[in-house]
PDB file of C-alpha atoms in Angstrom:
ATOM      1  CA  UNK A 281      97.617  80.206  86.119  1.00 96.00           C
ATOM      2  CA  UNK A 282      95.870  83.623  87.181  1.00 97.00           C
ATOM      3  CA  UNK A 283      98.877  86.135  86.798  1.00 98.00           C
ATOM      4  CA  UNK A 284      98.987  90.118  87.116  1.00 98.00           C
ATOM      5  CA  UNK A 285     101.607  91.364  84.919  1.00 98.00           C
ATOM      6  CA  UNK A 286     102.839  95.262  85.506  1.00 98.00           C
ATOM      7  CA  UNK A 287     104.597  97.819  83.772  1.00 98.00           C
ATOM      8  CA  UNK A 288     108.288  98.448  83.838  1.00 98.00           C
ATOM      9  CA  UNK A 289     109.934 101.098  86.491  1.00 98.00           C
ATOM     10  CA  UNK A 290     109.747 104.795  85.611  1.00 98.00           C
ATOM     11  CA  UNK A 291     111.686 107.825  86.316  1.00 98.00           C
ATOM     12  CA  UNK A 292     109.617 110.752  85.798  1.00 98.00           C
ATOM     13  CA  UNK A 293     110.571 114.479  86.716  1.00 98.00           C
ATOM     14  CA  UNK A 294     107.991 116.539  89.026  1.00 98.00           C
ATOM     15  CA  UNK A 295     104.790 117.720  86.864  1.00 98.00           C
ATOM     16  CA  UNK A 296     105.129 114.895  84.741  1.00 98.00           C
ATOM     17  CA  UNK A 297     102.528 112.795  83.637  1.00 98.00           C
ATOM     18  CA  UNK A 298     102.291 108.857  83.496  1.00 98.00           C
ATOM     19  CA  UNK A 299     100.216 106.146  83.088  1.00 98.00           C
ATOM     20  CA  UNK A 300     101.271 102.643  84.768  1.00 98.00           C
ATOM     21  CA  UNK A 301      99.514  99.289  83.497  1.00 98.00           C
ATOM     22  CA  UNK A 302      98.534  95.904  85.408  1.00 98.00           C
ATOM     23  CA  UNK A 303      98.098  93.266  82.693  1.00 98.00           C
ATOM     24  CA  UNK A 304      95.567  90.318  83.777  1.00 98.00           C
ATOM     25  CA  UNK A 305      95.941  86.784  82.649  1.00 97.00           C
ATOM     26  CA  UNK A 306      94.761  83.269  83.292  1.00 97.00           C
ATOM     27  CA  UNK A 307      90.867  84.085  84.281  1.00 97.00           C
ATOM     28  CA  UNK A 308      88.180  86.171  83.098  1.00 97.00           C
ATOM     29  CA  UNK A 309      89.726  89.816  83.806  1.00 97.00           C
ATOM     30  CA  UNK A 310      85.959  91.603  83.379  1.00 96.00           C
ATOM     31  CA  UNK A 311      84.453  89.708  86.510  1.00 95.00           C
ATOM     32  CA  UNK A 312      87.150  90.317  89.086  1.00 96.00           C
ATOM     33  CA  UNK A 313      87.430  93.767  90.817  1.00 96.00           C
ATOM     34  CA  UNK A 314      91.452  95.433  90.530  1.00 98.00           C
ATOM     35  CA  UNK A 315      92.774  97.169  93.657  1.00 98.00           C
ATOM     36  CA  UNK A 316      95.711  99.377  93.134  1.00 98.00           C
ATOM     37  CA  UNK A 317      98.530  99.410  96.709  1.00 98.00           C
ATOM     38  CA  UNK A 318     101.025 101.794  97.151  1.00 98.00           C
ATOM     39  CA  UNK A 319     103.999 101.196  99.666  1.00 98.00           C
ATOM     40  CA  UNK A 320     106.550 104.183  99.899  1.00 98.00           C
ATOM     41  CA  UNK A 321     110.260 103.597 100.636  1.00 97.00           C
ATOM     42  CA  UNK A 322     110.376 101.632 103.538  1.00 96.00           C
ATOM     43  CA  UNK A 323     106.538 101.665 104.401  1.00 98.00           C
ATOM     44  CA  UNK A 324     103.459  99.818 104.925  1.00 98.00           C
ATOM     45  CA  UNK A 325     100.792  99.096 102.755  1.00 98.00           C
ATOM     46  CA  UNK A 326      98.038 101.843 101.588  1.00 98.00           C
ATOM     47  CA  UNK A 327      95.098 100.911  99.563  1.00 98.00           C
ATOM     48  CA  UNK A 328      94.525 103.767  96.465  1.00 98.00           C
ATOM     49  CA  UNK A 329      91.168 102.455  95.434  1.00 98.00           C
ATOM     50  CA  UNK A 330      89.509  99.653  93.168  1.00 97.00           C
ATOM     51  CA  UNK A 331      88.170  99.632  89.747  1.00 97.00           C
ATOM     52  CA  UNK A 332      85.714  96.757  88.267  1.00 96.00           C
ATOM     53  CA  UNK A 333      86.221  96.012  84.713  1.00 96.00           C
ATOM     54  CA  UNK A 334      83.184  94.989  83.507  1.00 94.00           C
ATOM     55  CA  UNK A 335      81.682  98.537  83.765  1.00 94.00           C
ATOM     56  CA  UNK A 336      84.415 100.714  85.244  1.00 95.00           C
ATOM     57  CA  UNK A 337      82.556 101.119  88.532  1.00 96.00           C
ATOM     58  CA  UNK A 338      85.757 102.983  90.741  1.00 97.00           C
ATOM     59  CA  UNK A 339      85.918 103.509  94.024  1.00 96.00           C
ATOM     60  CA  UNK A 340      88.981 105.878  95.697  1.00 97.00           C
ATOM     61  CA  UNK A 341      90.729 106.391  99.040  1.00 97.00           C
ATOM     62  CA  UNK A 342      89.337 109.522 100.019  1.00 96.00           C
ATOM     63  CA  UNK A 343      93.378 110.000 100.519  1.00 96.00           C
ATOM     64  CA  UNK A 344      93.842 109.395  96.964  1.00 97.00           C
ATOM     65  CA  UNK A 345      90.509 110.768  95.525  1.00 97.00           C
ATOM     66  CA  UNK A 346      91.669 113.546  92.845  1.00 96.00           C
ATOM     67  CA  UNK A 347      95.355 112.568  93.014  1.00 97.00           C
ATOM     68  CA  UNK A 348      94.849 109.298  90.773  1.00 98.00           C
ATOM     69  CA  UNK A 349      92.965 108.423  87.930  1.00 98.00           C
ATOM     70  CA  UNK A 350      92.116 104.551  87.458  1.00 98.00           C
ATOM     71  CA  UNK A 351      90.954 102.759  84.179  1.00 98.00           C
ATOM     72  CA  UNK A 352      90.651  99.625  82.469  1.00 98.00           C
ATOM     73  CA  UNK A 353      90.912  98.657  79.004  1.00 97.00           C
ATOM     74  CA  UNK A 354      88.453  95.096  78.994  1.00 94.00           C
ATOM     75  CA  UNK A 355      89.247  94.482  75.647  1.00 94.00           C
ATOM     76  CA  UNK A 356      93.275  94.380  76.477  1.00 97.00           C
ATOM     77  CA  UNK A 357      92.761  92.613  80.314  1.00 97.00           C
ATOM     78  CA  UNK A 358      94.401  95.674  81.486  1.00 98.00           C
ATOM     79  CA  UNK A 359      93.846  97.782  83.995  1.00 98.00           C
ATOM     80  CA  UNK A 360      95.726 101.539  84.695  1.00 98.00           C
ATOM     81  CA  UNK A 361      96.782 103.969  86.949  1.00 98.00           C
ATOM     82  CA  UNK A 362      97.709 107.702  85.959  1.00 98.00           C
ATOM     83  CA  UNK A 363      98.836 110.925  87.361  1.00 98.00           C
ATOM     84  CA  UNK A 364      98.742 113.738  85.769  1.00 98.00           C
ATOM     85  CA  UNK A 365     101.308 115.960  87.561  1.00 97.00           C
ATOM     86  CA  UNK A 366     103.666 113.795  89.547  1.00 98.00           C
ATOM     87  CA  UNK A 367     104.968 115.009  92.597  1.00 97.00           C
ATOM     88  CA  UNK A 368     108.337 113.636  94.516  1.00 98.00           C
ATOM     89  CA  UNK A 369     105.844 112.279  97.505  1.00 97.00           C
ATOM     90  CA  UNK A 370     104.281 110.067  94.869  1.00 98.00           C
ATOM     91  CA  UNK A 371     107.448 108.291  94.394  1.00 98.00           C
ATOM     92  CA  UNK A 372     106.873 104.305  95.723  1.00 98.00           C
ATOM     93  CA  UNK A 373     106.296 101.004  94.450  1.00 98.00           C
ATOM     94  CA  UNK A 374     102.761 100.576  93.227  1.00 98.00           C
ATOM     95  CA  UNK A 375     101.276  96.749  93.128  1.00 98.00           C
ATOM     96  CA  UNK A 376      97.899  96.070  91.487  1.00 98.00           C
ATOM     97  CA  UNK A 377      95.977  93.136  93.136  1.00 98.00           C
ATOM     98  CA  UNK A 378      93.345  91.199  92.607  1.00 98.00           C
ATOM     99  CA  UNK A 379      90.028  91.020  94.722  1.00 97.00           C
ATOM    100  CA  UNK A 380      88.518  87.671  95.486  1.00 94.00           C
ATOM    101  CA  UNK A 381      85.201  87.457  97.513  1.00 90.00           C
ATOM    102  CA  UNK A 382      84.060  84.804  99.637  1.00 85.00           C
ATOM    103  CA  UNK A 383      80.983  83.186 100.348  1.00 82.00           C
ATOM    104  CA  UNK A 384      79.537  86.455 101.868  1.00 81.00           C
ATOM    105  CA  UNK A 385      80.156  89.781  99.843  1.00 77.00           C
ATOM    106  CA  UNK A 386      81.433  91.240 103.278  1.00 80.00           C
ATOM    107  CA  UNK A 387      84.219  89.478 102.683  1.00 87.00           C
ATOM    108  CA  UNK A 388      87.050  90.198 100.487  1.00 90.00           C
ATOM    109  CA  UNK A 389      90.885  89.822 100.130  1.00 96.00           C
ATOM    110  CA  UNK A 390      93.425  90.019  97.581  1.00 97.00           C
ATOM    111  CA  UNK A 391      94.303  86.741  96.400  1.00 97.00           C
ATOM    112  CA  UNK A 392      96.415  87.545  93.286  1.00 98.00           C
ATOM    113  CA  UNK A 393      99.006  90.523  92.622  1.00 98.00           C
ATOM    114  CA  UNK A 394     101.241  92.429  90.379  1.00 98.00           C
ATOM    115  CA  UNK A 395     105.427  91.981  90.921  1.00 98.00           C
ATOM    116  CA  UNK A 396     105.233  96.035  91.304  1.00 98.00           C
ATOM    117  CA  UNK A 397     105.942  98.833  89.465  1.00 98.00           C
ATOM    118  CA  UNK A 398     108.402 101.293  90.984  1.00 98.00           C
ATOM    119  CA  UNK A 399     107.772 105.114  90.252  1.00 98.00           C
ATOM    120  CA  UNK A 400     110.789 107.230  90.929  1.00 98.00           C
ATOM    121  CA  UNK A 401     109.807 111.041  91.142  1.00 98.00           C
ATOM    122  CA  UNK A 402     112.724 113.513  90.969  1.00 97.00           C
ATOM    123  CA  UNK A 403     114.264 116.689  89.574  1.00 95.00           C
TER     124      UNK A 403
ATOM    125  CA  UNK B 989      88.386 105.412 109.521  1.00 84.00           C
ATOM    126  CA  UNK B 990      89.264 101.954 110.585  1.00 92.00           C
ATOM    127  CA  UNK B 991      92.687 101.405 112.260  1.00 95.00           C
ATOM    128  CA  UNK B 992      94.857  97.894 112.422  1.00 97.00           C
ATOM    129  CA  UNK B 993      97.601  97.961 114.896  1.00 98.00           C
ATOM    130  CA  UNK B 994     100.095  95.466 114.636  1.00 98.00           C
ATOM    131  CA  UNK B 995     103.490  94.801 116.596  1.00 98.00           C
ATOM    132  CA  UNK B 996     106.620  96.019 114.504  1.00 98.00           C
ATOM    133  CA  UNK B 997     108.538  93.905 114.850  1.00 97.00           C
ATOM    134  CA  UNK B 998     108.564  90.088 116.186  1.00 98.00           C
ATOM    135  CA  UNK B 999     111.603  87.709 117.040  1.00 97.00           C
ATOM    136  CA  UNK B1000     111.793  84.361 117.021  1.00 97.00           C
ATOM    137  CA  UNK B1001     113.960  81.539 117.036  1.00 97.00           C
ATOM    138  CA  UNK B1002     113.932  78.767 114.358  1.00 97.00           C
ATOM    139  CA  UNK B1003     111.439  75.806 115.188  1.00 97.00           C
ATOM    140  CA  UNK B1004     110.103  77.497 117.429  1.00 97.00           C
ATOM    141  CA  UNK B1005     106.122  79.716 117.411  1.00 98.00           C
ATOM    142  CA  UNK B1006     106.131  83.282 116.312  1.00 98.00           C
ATOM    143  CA  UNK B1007     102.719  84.749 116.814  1.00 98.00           C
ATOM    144  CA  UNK B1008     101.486  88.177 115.064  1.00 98.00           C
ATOM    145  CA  UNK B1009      98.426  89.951 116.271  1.00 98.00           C
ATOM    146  CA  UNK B1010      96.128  92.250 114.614  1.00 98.00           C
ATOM    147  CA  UNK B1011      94.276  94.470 116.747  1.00 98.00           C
ATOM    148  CA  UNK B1012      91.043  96.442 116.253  1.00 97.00           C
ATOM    149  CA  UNK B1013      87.614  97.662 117.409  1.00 95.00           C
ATOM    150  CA  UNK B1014      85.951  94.526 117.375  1.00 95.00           C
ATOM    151  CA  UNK B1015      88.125  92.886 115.093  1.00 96.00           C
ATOM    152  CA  UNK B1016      86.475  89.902 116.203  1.00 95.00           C
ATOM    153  CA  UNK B1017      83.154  91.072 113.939  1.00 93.00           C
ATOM    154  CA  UNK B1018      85.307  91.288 110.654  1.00 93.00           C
ATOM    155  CA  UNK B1019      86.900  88.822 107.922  1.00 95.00           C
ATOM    156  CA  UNK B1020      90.624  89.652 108.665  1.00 97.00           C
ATOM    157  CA  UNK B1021      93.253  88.311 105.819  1.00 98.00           C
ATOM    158  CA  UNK B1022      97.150  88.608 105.928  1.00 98.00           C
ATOM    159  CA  UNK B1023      99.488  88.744 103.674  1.00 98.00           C
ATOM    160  CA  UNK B1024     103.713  87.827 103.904  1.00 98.00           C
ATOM    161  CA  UNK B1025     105.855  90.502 102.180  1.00 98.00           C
ATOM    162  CA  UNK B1026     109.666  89.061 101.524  1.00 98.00           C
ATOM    163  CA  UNK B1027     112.427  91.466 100.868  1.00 96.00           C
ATOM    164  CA  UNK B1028     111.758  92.787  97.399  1.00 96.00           C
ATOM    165  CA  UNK B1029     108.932  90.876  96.385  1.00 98.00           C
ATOM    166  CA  UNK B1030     105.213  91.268  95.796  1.00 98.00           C
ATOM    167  CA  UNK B1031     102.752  90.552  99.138  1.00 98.00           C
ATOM    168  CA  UNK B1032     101.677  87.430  99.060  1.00 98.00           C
ATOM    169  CA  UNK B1033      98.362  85.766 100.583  1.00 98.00           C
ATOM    170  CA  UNK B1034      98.704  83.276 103.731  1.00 98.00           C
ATOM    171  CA  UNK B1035      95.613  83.603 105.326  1.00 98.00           C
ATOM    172  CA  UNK B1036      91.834  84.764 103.977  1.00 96.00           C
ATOM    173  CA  UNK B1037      88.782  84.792 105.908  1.00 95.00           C
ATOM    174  CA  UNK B1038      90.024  84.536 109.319  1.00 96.00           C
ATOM    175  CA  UNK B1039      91.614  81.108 109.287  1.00 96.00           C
ATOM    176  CA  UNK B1040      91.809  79.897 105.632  1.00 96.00           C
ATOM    177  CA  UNK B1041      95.210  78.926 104.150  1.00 97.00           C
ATOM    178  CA  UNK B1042      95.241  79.204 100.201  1.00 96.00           C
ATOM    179  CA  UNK B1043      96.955  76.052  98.143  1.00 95.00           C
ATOM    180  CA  UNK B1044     100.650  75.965  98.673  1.00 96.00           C
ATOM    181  CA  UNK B1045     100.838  77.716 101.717  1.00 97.00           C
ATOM    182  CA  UNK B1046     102.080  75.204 104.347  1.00 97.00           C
ATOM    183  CA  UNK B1047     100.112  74.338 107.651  1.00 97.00           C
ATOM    184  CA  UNK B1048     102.477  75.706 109.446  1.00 98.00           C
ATOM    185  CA  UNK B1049     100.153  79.197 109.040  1.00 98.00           C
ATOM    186  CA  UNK B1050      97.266  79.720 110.508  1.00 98.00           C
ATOM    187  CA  UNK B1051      94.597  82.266 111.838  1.00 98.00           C
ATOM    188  CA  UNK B1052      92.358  83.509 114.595  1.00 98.00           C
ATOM    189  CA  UNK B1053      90.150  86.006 115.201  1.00 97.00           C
ATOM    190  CA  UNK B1054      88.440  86.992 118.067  1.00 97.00           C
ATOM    191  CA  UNK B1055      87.230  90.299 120.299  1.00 97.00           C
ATOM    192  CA  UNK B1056      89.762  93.062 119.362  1.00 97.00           C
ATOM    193  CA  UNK B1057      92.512  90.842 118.126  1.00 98.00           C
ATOM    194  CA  UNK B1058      92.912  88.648 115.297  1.00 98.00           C
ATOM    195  CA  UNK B1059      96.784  86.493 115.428  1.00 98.00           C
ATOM    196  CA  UNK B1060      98.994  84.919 112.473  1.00 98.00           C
ATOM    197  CA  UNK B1061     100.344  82.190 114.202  1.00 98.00           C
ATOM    198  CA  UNK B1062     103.563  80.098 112.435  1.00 98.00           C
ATOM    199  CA  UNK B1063     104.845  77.015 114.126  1.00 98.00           C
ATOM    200  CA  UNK B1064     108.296  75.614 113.938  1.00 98.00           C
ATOM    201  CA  UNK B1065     109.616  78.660 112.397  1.00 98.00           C
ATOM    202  CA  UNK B1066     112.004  78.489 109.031  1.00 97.00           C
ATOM    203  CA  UNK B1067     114.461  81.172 108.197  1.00 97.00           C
ATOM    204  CA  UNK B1068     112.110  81.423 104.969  1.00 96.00           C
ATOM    205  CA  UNK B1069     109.518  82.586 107.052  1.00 97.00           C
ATOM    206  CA  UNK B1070     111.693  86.073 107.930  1.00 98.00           C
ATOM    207  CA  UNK B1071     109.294  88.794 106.160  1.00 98.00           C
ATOM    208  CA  UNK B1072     106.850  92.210 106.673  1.00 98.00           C
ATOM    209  CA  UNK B1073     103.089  90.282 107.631  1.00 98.00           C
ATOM    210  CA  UNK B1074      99.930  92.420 106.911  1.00 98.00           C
ATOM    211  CA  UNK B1075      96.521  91.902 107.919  1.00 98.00           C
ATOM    212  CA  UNK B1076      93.539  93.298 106.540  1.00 98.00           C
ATOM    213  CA  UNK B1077      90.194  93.800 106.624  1.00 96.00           C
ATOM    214  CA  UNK B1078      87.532  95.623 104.399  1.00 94.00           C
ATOM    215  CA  UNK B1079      85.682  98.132 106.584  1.00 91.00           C
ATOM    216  CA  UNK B1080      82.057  97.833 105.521  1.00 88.00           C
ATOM    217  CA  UNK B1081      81.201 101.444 107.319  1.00 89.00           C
ATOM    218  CA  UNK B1082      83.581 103.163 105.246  1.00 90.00           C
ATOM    219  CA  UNK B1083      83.968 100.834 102.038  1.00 90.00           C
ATOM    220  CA  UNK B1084      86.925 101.032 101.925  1.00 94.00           C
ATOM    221  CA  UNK B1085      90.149  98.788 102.517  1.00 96.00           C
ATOM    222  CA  UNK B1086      92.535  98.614 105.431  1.00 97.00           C
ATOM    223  CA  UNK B1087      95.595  97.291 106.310  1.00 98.00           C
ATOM    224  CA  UNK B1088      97.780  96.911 109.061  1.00 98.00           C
ATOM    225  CA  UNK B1089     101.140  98.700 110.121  1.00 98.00           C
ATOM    226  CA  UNK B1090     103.055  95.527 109.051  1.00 98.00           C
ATOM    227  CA  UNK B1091     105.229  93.247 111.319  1.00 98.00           C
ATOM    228  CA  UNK B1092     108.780  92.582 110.799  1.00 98.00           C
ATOM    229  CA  UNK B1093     109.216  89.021 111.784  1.00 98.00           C
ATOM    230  CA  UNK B1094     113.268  88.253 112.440  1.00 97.00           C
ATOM    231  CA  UNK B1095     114.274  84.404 112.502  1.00 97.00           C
ATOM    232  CA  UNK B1096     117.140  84.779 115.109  1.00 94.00           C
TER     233      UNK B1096
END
């Protein structure tokens, strides 16, 4: 069974760093690209960017380009997400997802994802 | 960049059709996917490349796409079925992933 296992909630104070983790399981974790989703309190969906394990190729939401750093560890099937100075705005639940492509490379969806990790940001 | 306009909210009554729509510039052009989000829980994937249903997700979901509006369709509605729907497409201009506002579908 492909599974995406995340890291337990934080609370983290403002300027704080962390690191969040999106364990992969049941397939070959190099060969599928990693999308990370944030959804605020209440809100919709917003996609952060997507990181390929096999060589680390990332690419960012220019709305989340310098805010977040994304990395993978092949060796562990694990993929990250880190701040290093939290804000209160960054607090949200953040999924990690898996991207499947179809027959055409044009098109692509998430087919597996992460229960969520919820980051709680506050003085 | 690319922008996917969904309904908020949708109501419907059990067994009967609730329909979601998706619009965009020329929608119709793209691979649009949606995804059900329950009440503290994880999206999930209904519907991938337009009109494709992945194993375990019941008939009763499917998928169109066409000129500036795409439509999650789910007949003879369950009070299981009350969740936030997504769609989604990846905007080849851009590179770069988009999803809808989200509908909140109500099972009266």
């Amino acid at each position: 069974e492909v599974q995406l296992v995340q890291s337990g909630a934080e609370v983290k104070k403002p300027g704080e760093s962390l690191k969040i983790s999106c364990q992969g399981s049941g397939y070959s974790f190099p060969n599928y690209w990693i999308a990370w989703v944030r959804q605020m309190p209440g809100k919709g969906l917003e996609w952060m960017g997507i990181i390929y394990p096999g060589d680390s190729h990332t690419r960012y939401s220019p709305s989340f380009q310098g805010q977040v750093t994304m990395s993978v560890d092949k060796s562990a099937s694990t993929a990250y997400l880190q701040w290093s100075s939290l804000k209160a705005s960054d607090t949200a639940m953040y999924y990690c997802a898996r991207r499947q492509i179809g027959p055409e490379s044009t098109v692509n969806w998430f087919d597996t994802w992460g229960q969520g990790t919820l980051v709680t940001v506050s003085s | 960049s690319y922008v996917l306009t969904q309904p908020p909210s949708v109501s419907v009554a059990p067994g009967q059709t609730a329909r979601i729509t998706c619009g965009g510039i020329n929608i119709g052009s793209e691979s649009v996917h949606w995804y059900q989000q329950k009440p503290g829980q994880a999206p999930i994937l209904v519907v991938y490349d337009d009109t494709d249903r992945p194993s375990g997700i019941p008939e009763r979901f499917s998928g169109s796409n066409s000129g500036n509006t795409a439509t999650l369709t789910i007949t003879r509605v369950e009070a299981g079925d009350e969740a936030d729907y997504y769609c989604q497409v990846w905007d080849s201009n851009s590179d770069q992933y988009v999803f809808g506002t989200g509908t909140k579908v109500t099972v009266l």
